C-alpha cells in the first residue's frame, strides 16, 4: 500500500464517521499509519467534513511529528494519535469522536459496564475511563499527555489494545483503534451503540448485573482470536 | 414459490432491517423457510449490508443444517433459526437484531410490560425474557441452545409463537418471527417501537400500570384471529 | 374545493406524518372533511404508506358512516374521526398517531404539563388524558367510544377544540385536529416535540414548575385569536 | 459585502438549522447584521422553510426596527435580535431555536453545567438561564424585553457575549450568536449537542462534577483568543 491509498482509506474513514452520525460540526478525527514509511495520515484540523477529499489529508512523520505532506495543519489531536501508534505496534488506525452517548459516560467518569453480547462482541470487559489529567499535564503537552493517560489506563488494567480497542478520556470522550482505520471506525460505531444501550439499561434498572463472565468470553471469542467463527474466512478480524 | 423468490424476499427483509434503523454495523439477520424443499435461506455471516444481493443469501438444509447453496458461510446464529423452524411449524420467517431499546430490556433482564395498544396490537401480553444460559449451554452448542431457551421460555408461559412472536434473550437481544420473513421484520420493528415507548413510560412513571386486560384483548383481536377487522380483507395477518 | 382536491390534501397529510417521523409500520391516520358534501376522506386501513396515492383514499358518509367511494376499507379508527367531526363543527381535519413520546405520556396516564412556550404556542394549557374506557365501551362500539371519551374529556375541562387541539387517549396515544388536515398534522408534529421536551425536562428535574400563566397567554395569543401577530397576514392560523 | 450577499448568508443559515435537525415546523430563526448599512436581515415570520429563498429574507432597519425591504413581515422575534445587535457591537449573527434538549434545560430552569471538553470548546463556563420575565415585561414589549433579560443575564455574570455565545431564556429556549450568522448557527448546533450530553450525563450520574477549571481554560483557549491553535490559520474563529 502506498500513501495515496492510505489517504483514500483515511478520508473514507473520516466520512464514515459522519455517515454513522458520530460527528457534530467538525468534531472528531480518524487516522491510519504506514509503518514501512514511518508516517501517519490524519484529517486536517477544523476543516468541514463536506469539503474533505483524500488530497486534504495530512501526512505526519511518525518519529518526529512534523508535517511531511498536505496543504493543511493536521488535527490538533495528532500528538494523541502519535503516542498511541508509537506505543502499540499492533494498531494501524485511531479514531477520536465526541459521540454523545460515549461522551456522556466519559463526562460521568464511569466505565461502560459490559451488560450484554453487543458489548462482548467488541470489547473484552468494561470500557475503562482515564484518571483526571494533572495540572502539569494540562498545562504541558496536553494532547500527548492525553495519549499517555490512555496508555497508562490500559497498562494499569493489564489490557492489550486489540482486546480493549477503546478508552474514555475523563471529561472528554472516546478514543478507539484497530488493525486499520476502518476497524477503528467500526469500533467507534460499536462503542456508541454499546454506550447508548448501557445508558438505557441503567436508567431502566439501576442495579443491573453485568453479563456472565462465560458469556462474555464466548462472544468475544466468536469474533476474535484463533477460535473465531463469525464472518467469512477471508474477512475475519 | 421457488428458492430464487425466497432469496429475494430474505434479502429484502435484511435490507428493510437497515432502512428501519434496527442495524448497527453487520449486527442482525433475517431468514425465511421453504418447508416443501426442507431449506431455509439466511444472510451470510459478517458481510456488509450494503453489498448484499439475493445471490449472496445462503441456503441451509433444514434437517441437517449443512449449506446447500451460496458462496458464503451462513450467519453464526443459523442454529438458533433452525431450532425455531423445527419446533414451530407455523412460522416462516425469523429475525434477530441488537436494536437498542429492545436490547436494553434484554440487558436489564426485564420483560417488556404491555403498557398500551401499540404493544397489544402485536404482542399478546408482556414480551418475555429468557433465563440465563448455563455454563454447559454456553460452552456447548451455544447458538442452538439459544434457540432452545427461547422455546423453553414460550412453553413455560404456555404461549403460542404467533400470539407472542418475540422473545428477549437475556444479556443479548430480541428474536422475532412470523408467517414469513416480512412479518418477522414487521414484528422486529414493532418490538423496537414498543420497547422505546415502554422505556420512556417507565422513566416518566416508575409505578405505571399495565394496559387493562380487556383492552389488550380488543386490540390484539382487531388484528389477529377470526374476528380481526384491521387492514384489507386480502391482507389480514 | 371538490373531493378530488380533498383526497390530494388528505393523502399529503398522511405522507407528511411519515416524513415527520411520527409513523412506524402502518400505524396512524389522517382525515379531512367536506361539510358541504357531508363526507370525510380518510386513509385506508393497514395499507403501506409507500403505496398510498390520492385515489386510494376512502370517502365515508359523515351521517351514516358508510363508504361512498374508494377501493379499500377505511381506517379502523374511522368511527373515532366521525364522532369528532359530528361533535365539533369548527374542525376540518383529524389525525391519530402512535408517536413515541406522546404515546409514552398516554401510557403513563399523565397529562403533558405546559412547561414552556413551544407548548403554549400550540396548546392552551396541559394536554389532557382521557379516563379509562369501561368494559362496556371496550366490548361495544369501541372506536366510536374512543371518540366519545375524547369529547367527554374536553367537555369536562370546559375546553374548546381549537384551543386544545389534542387529547391523549389513555393506554393508547394522541388524537389531534385542526381547521383542516394540514393543521391537524402540524398539531401532531408540535405535540410530539412538546411531549419529548416535557419528558426530557421531567427526567432532569422532577419537581419542575409549569410555565407562568401570563406567559402561556402571551404565547398562545401571539399565534391564535384576534390579537395574533405571528406569521404572515394571509396565513395566520 | 452588500445586502444581496447577506440575504444569501442568512437564508443559508436558516436552512442549515433545518439540516442540523434543530427545527420543528417553522420554529426558530437566524439573522445577520450589516453595520455599515445599519440593517439586519432576518427570516420572515411563520413561512415554511422549504419555500424560503434569499429574496424572502426581510431587511430591517437597525435603528428604528422598520422593514426596509422584503415581501414579508419579519420574524416576530425581531425585537429580540435588534436588542442584542444594539447592545453587542462584536456580534454579526443571532439564532433562536426551540431545539429539544437545550429547551428542556430552559424549561427546567437550570443552567447547562460545563461537564466536558465539547462544552468547553464553545462556551466558557455553564450556559446561563435568565430570570422569569415580570408581568409588566410579558404584557409590554415582550420580544424586546426577552432581549433585555438576556443582556441582563450576561451582565450580571460579567460575561462577554463572544466567550458565552448562548443564553437559555427561562421556559422558552436558547438564543445563540457569533461573529456572523454561520457562527451563530454553529453555536446553536454545538449547544444542542452539549445539552444532550449534559442531559445523558445527569440522568446517569446525578452528582456529576463539572470539568476541572484548568481543562476548561485549555479547551476554550485551544479554539478562542490569541493562543488558539485549533483549525487552519486563515479560518480560526
Tab-separated table of C-alpha atoms in Angstrom, chain C residues 28-149:
chain	number	residue	atom	x	y	z
C	28	UNK	CA	-51.646	6.284	12.321
C	29	UNK	CA	-54.106	8.012	10.029
C	30	UNK	CA	-55.196	11.462	8.864
C	31	UNK	CA	-58.558	12.579	7.523
C	32	UNK	CA	-60.275	15.699	6.242
C	33	UNK	CA	-63.934	16.639	5.996
C	34	UNK	CA	-66.109	18.250	3.329
C	35	UNK	CA	-69.110	19.529	5.231
C	36	UNK	CA	-70.977	20.712	2.127
C	37	UNK	CA	-70.898	17.202	0.699
C	38	UNK	CA	-71.355	15.566	4.115
C	39	UNK	CA	-68.288	13.355	3.631
C	40	UNK	CA	-64.930	12.683	5.159
C	41	UNK	CA	-61.863	11.406	3.327
C	42	UNK	CA	-59.567	9.064	5.256
C	43	UNK	CA	-56.606	6.699	4.825
C	44	UNK	CA	-57.446	3.051	4.110
C	45	UNK	CA	-56.803	0.521	6.877
C	46	UNK	CA	-53.413	-1.186	7.102
C	47	UNK	CA	-52.101	-0.224	3.638
C	48	UNK	CA	-48.367	0.572	3.455
C	49	UNK	CA	-47.730	4.337	3.291
C	50	UNK	CA	-45.260	3.912	0.423
C	51	UNK	CA	-48.075	2.706	-1.833
C	52	UNK	CA	-50.693	5.332	-0.924
C	53	UNK	CA	-51.893	7.747	-3.599
C	54	UNK	CA	-54.882	10.121	-3.601
C	55	UNK	CA	-57.064	7.556	-5.379
C	56	UNK	CA	-56.552	5.096	-2.501
C	57	UNK	CA	-58.198	7.433	-0.003
C	58	UNK	CA	-61.652	6.342	1.156
C	59	UNK	CA	-64.700	8.633	1.079
C	60	UNK	CA	-67.053	7.977	4.002
C	61	UNK	CA	-70.524	9.402	4.563
C	62	UNK	CA	-70.471	11.791	7.530
C	63	UNK	CA	-74.057	10.979	8.503
C	64	UNK	CA	-74.198	7.197	8.353
C	65	UNK	CA	-70.532	6.166	8.219
C	66	UNK	CA	-70.857	4.061	5.060
C	67	UNK	CA	-68.183	4.015	2.338
C	68	UNK	CA	-69.149	6.180	-0.635
C	69	UNK	CA	-66.026	5.808	-2.804
C	70	UNK	CA	-62.673	4.099	-2.825
C	71	UNK	CA	-61.273	0.634	-3.420
C	72	UNK	CA	-60.359	-0.037	0.196
C	73	UNK	CA	-61.855	-0.461	3.624
C	74	UNK	CA	-61.349	2.790	5.618
C	75	UNK	CA	-59.098	3.057	8.675
C	76	UNK	CA	-60.429	1.027	11.580
C	77	UNK	CA	-60.357	4.280	13.574
C	78	UNK	CA	-62.905	5.919	11.248
C	79	UNK	CA	-65.699	5.916	13.888
C	80	UNK	CA	-63.437	8.000	16.176
C	81	UNK	CA	-62.918	10.561	13.406
C	82	UNK	CA	-66.669	10.601	12.680
C	83	UNK	CA	-67.519	11.243	16.332
C	84	UNK	CA	-65.151	14.218	16.450
C	85	UNK	CA	-66.369	15.774	13.186
C	86	UNK	CA	-70.003	15.403	14.228
C	87	UNK	CA	-69.482	16.985	17.623
C	88	UNK	CA	-67.111	19.811	16.575
C	89	UNK	CA	-68.329	21.835	13.579
C	90	UNK	CA	-65.201	24.024	13.721
C	91	UNK	CA	-62.717	21.286	12.831
C	92	UNK	CA	-61.811	20.176	9.303
C	93	UNK	CA	-59.056	17.604	9.862
C	94	UNK	CA	-58.245	14.845	12.369
C	95	UNK	CA	-55.006	12.915	12.919
C	96	UNK	CA	-54.197	9.866	15.015
C	97	UNK	CA	-50.658	8.615	15.608
C	98	UNK	CA	-48.715	6.355	17.941
C	99	UNK	CA	-45.791	8.821	18.018
C	100	UNK	CA	-43.488	7.542	20.727
C	101	UNK	CA	-43.129	10.420	23.188
C	102	UNK	CA	-46.797	11.462	23.142
C	103	UNK	CA	-47.833	7.805	23.472
C	104	UNK	CA	-45.484	7.417	26.444
C	105	UNK	CA	-47.412	10.134	28.307
C	106	UNK	CA	-50.676	8.401	27.298
C	107	UNK	CA	-49.310	5.097	28.613
C	108	UNK	CA	-48.205	6.772	31.855
C	109	UNK	CA	-51.723	8.188	32.233
C	110	UNK	CA	-50.377	11.684	32.752
C	111	UNK	CA	-51.424	14.924	31.050
C	112	UNK	CA	-48.499	16.681	29.334
C	113	UNK	CA	-47.808	19.693	31.563
C	114	UNK	CA	-47.318	23.060	29.884
C	115	UNK	CA	-43.638	23.685	30.647
C	116	UNK	CA	-42.690	26.205	28.016
C	117	UNK	CA	-43.522	28.457	25.114
C	118	UNK	CA	-43.306	25.717	22.457
C	119	UNK	CA	-46.242	24.093	24.210
C	120	UNK	CA	-48.071	27.397	24.786
C	121	UNK	CA	-47.718	28.312	21.098
C	122	UNK	CA	-49.972	25.375	20.212
C	123	UNK	CA	-51.948	24.117	23.204
C	124	UNK	CA	-53.770	26.326	25.677
C	125	UNK	CA	-52.713	24.513	28.857
C	126	UNK	CA	-51.830	20.918	29.776
C	127	UNK	CA	-52.767	18.356	27.108
C	128	UNK	CA	-55.362	16.169	28.843
C	129	UNK	CA	-55.549	12.392	29.043
C	130	UNK	CA	-58.861	10.544	28.968
C	131	UNK	CA	-60.280	8.292	31.693
C	132	UNK	CA	-60.117	4.528	31.120
C	133	UNK	CA	-62.846	3.150	28.905
C	134	UNK	CA	-65.316	0.916	30.707
C	135	UNK	CA	-65.679	-2.780	29.914
C	136	UNK	CA	-68.934	-1.955	28.112
C	137	UNK	CA	-67.269	0.680	25.983
C	138	UNK	CA	-64.383	-1.633	25.039
C	139	UNK	CA	-66.702	-4.512	24.217
C	140	UNK	CA	-69.156	-2.269	22.394
C	141	UNK	CA	-68.587	0.194	19.560
C	142	UNK	CA	-65.009	0.651	20.735
C	143	UNK	CA	-63.729	3.137	18.166
C	144	UNK	CA	-66.812	5.355	18.480
C	145	UNK	CA	-66.484	5.265	22.273
C	146	UNK	CA	-62.884	6.388	21.863
C	147	UNK	CA	-64.228	9.498	20.150
C	148	UNK	CA	-66.836	9.948	22.850
C	149	UNK	CA	-64.313	9.805	25.685
